Coordinates of C-alpha atoms and ligand atoms in Angstrom, one line a residue:
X1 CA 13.6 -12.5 3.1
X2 CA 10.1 -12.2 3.7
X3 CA 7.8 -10.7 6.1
X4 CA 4.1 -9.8 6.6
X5 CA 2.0 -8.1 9.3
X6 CA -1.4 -10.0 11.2
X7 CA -4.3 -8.0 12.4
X8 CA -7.9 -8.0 11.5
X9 CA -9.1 -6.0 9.4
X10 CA -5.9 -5.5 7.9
X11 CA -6.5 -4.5 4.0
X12 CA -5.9 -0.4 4.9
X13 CA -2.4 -1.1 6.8
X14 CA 0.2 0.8 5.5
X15 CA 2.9 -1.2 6.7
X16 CA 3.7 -3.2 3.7
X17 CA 3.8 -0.1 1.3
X18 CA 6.6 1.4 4.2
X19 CA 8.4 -1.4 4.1
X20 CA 8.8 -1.9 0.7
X21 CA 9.9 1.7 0.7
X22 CA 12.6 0.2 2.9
X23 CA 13.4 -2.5 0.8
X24 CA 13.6 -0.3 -2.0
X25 CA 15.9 2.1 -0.7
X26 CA 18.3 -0.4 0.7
X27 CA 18.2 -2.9 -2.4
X28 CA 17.4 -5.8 -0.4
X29 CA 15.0 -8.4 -2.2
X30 CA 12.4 -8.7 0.5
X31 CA 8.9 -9.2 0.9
X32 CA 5.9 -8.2 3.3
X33 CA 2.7 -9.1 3.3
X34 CA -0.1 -8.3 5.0
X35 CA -2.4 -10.9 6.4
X36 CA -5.7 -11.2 7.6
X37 CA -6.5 -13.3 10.6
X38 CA -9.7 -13.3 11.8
X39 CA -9.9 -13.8 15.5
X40 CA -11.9 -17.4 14.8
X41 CA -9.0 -18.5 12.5
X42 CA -6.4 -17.5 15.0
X43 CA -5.5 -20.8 16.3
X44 CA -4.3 -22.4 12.6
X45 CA -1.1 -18.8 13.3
X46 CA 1.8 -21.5 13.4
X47 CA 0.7 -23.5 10.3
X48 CA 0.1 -19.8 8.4
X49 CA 3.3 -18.6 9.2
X50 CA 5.1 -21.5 8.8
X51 CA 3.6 -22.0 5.1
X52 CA 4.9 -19.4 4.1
X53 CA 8.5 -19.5 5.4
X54 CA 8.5 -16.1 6.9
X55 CA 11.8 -14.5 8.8
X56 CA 9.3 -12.5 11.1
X57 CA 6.0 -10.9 11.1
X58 CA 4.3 -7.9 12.9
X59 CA 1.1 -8.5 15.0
X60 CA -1.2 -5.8 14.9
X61 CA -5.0 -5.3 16.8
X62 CA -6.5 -7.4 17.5
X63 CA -4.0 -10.0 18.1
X64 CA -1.4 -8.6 20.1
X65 CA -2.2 -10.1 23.3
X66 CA -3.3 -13.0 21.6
X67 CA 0.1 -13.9 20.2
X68 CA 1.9 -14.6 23.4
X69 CA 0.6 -17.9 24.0
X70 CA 2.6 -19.2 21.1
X71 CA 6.1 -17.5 21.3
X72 CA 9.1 -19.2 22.5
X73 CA 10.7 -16.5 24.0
X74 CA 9.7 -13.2 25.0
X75 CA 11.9 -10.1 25.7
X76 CA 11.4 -8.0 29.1
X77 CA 9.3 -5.4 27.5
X78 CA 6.8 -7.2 25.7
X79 CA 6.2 -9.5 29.2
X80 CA 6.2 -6.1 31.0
X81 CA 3.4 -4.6 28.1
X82 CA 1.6 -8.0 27.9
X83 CA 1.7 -7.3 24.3
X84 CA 3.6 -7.9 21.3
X85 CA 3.7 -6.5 18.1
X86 CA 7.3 -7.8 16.5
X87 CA 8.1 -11.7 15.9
X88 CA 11.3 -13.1 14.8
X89 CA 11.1 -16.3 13.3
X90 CA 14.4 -18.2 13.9
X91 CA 15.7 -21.7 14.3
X92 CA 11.7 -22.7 14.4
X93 CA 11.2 -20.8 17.2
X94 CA 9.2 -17.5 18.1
X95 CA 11.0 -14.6 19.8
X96 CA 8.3 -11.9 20.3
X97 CA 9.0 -8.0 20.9
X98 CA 7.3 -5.2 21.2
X99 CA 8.5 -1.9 19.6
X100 CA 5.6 0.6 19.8
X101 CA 7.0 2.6 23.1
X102 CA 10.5 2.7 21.9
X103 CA 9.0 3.6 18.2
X104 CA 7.8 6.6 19.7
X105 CA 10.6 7.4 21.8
X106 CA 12.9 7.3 19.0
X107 CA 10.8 9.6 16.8
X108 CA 10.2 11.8 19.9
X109 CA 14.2 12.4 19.8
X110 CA 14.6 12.6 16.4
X111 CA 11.9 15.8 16.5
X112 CA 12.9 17.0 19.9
X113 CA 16.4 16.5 20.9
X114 CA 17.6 15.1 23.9
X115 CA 14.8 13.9 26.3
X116 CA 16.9 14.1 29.9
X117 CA 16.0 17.4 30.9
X118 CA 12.3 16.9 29.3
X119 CA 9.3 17.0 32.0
X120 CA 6.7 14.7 30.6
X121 CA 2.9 13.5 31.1
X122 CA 1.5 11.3 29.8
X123 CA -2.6 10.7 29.7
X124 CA -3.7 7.5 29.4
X125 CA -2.6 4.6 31.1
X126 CA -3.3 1.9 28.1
X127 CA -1.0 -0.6 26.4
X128 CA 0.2 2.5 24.2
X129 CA 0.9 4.2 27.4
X130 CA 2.7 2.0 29.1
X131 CA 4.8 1.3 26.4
X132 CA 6.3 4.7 25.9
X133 CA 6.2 5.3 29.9
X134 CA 8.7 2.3 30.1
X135 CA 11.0 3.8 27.2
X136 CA 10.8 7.2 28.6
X137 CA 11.7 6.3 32.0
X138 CA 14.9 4.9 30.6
X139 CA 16.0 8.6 29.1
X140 CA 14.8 11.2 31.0
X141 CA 15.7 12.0 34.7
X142 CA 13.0 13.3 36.0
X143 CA 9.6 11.1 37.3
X144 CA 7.2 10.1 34.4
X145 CA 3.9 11.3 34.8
X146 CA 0.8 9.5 34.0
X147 CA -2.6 10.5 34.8
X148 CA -5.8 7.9 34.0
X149 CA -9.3 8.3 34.3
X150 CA -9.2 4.4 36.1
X151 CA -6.4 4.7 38.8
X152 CA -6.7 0.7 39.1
X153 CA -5.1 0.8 35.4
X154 CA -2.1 1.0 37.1
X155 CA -2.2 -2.0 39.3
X156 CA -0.4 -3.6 37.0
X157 CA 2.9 -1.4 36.2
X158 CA 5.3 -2.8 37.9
X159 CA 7.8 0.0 37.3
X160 CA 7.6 3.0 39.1
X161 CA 5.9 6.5 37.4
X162 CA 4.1 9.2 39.1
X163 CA 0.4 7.7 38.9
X164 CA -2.1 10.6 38.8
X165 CA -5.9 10.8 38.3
X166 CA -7.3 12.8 35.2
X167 CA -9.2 15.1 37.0
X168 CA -5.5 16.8 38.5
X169 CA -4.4 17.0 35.6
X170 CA -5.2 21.0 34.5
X171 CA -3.7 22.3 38.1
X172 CA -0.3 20.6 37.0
X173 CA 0.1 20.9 33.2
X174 CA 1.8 24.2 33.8
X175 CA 5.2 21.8 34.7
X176 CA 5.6 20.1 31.4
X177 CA 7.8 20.1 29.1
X178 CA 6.1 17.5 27.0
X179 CA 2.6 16.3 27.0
X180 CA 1.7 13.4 25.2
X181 CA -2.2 12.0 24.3
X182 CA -2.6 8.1 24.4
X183 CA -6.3 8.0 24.8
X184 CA -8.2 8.0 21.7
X185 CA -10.1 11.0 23.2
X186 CA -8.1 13.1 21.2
X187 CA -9.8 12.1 17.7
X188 CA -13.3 13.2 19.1
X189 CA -14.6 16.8 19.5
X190 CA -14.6 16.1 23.5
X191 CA -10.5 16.6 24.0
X192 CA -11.4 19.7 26.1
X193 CA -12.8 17.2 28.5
X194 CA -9.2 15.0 28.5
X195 CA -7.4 18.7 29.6
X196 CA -7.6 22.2 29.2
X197 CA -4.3 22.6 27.0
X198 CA -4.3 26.7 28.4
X199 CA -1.1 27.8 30.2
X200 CA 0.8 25.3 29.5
X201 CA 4.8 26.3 29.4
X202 CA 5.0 28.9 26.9
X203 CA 7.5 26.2 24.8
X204 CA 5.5 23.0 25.8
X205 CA 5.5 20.3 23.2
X206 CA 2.2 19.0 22.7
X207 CA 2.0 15.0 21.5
X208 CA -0.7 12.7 20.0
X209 CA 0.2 8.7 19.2
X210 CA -2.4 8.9 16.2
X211 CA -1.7 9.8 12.7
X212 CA -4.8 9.6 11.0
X213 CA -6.1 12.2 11.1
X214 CA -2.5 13.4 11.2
X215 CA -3.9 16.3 13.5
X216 CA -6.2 15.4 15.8
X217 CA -9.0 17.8 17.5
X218 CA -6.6 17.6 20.5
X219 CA -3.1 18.6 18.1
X220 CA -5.5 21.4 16.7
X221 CA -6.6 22.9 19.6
X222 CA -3.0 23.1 21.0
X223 CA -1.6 24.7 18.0
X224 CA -4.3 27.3 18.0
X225 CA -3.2 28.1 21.8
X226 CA 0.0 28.3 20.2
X227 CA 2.1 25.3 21.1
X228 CA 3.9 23.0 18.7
X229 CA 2.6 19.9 18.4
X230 CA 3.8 16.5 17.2
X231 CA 1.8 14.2 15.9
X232 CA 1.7 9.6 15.6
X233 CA 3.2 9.2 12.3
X234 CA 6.8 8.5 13.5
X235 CA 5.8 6.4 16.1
X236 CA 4.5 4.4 13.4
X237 CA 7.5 4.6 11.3
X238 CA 10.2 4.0 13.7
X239 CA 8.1 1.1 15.6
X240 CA 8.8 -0.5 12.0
X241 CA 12.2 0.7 11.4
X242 CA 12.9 -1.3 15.2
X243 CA 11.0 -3.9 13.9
X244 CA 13.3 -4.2 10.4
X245 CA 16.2 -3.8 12.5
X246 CA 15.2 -7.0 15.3
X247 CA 14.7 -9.0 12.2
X248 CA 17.7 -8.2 10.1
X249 CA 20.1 -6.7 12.1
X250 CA 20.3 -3.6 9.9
X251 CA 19.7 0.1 10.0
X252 CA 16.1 0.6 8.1
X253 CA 15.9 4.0 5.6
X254 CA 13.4 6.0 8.3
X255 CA 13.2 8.5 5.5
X256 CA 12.4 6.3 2.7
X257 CA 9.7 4.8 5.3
X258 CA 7.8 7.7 6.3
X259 CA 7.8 9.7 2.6
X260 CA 6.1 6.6 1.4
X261 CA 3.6 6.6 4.7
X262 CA 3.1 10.7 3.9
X263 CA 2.6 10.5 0.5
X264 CA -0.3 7.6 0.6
X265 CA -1.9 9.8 3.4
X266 CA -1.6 13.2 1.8
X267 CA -3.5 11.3 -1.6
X268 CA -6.2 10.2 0.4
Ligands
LIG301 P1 -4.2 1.4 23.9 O1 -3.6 0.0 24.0 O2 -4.3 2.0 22.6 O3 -3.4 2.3 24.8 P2 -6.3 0.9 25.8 O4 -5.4 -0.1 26.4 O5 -7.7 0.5 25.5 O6 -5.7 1.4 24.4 O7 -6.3 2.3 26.6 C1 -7.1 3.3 26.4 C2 -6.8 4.5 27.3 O8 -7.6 5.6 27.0 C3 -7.0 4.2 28.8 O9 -6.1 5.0 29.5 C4 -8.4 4.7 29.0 O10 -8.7 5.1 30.3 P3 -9.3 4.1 31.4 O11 -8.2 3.2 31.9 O12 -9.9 5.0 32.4 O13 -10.4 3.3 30.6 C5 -8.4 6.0 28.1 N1 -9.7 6.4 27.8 C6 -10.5 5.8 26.8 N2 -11.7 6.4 26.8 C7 -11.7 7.4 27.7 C8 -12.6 8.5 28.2 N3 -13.8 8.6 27.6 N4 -12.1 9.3 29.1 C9 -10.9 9.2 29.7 N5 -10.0 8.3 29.3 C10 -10.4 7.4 28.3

């Protein structure tokens, strides 16, 4: 079988080293490829793809948005994120998904346990964000909540969270369970402007969605307040492992995947 992943600029992805650590582990004779599409070149995707025979492909930045027009089919929560980032190839035609919020949700579990009883806020009200609002909304049974800098940002959810604005956020932090960073605020030195992260509940779970740095300014600050913290690196595995398994059906080697993704970060 053979894959590859899109984006632009594309040559530091690790996602064909973590696959192949999949492929490897499994004994499956597969390749993936990454391939880099400049935005200007984007139109030629079909005849690209098609070339090289491929069962499906990831889309990364800056392409997926760009992707949609030429899909066949798209599943609900890809047209709900405007955004795709998995493609299956089959039959000729394009079936595009989108696995980042359910990546995360299913590393979240794997770390944390069971999410039902989990209060959670999330800040940022991005394609990340909504993503992992829709996949959390799903397993938890208490509201969602979301605070934004833009409150229009939310215009265009059309399921239901508890919207809040940034600035609120510090007066009600005290309530959750599990806070998680989508912003890319969190890489700077300015998180203490995103929140506080001070008397939080004594057991709070503080999240970032990036993994390089693997701790963030905003991870650092809340372990030195002395919360545990959890950081993007499974999001990015298991959004791949979901990816493997729309593609082939099968159960990917998570393990496999993120020691190879850990090992190529800690030798940098
Ligand atoms: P992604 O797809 O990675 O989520 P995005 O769609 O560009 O990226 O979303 C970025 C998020 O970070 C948004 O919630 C954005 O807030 P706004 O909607 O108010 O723009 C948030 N963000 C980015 N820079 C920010 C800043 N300086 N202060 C507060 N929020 C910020």
């Amino acid at each position: 079988m053979k894959f590859a992943v899109i984006g632009h600029p594309i040559q530091h992805s690790l996602s064909p080293l973590m696959h192949h650590a999949n492929f490897q582990s499994l004994k499956m004779d597969a390749e993936y490829e990454a391939l880099n599409i400049p935005v200007e070149h984007f139109h030629h995707i079909k005849d690209t793809i098609n070339s090289r025979q491929l069962n499906g492909f990831n889309v990364t930045i800056p392409h997926k948005e760009r992707i949609i027009p030429y899909l066949d089919v798209l599943s609900d929560e890809a047209k709900e994120m405007g955004a795709v980032n998995t493609v299956v190839v089959k039959d000729d035609k394009w079936i595009g998904y989108n696995t980042d919020g359910i990546g995360f949700v299913k590393g979240l579990e794997s770390y944390y346990g069971e999410l039902k009883k989990a209060k959670i806020l999330i800040l940022g009200a991005g394609g990340a964000s909504k993503g992992i609002a829709y996949q959390l909304k799903q397993r938890t049974s208490y509201p969602i909540y979301v605070a934004n800098r833009t409150m229009a940002r939310f215009d265009s959810w059309s399921f239901e969270i508890n919207a809040i604005p940034l600035e609120d956020v510090n007066t009600i932090a005290s309530q959750f369970d599990i806070i998680i960073n989508t912003t890319p605020l969190g890489m700077g030195q300015s998180h203490e402007s995103i929140m506080t992260l001070k008397n939080l509940k004594p057991n709070a779970l503080v999240a970032d969605i990036i993994y390089t740095p693997l701790i963030t300014p905003f991870l650092a600050t809340a372990r030195q307040n002395g919360y545990d913290i959890y950081n993007g690196l499974d999001m990015f595995v298991y959004q791949g492992a979901e990816s493997f398994n729309i593609w082939t059906q099968r159960k990917a080697d998570v393990k496999a995947m993120k020691t190879a993704v850990l090992t190529k970060l800690n030798s940098k």
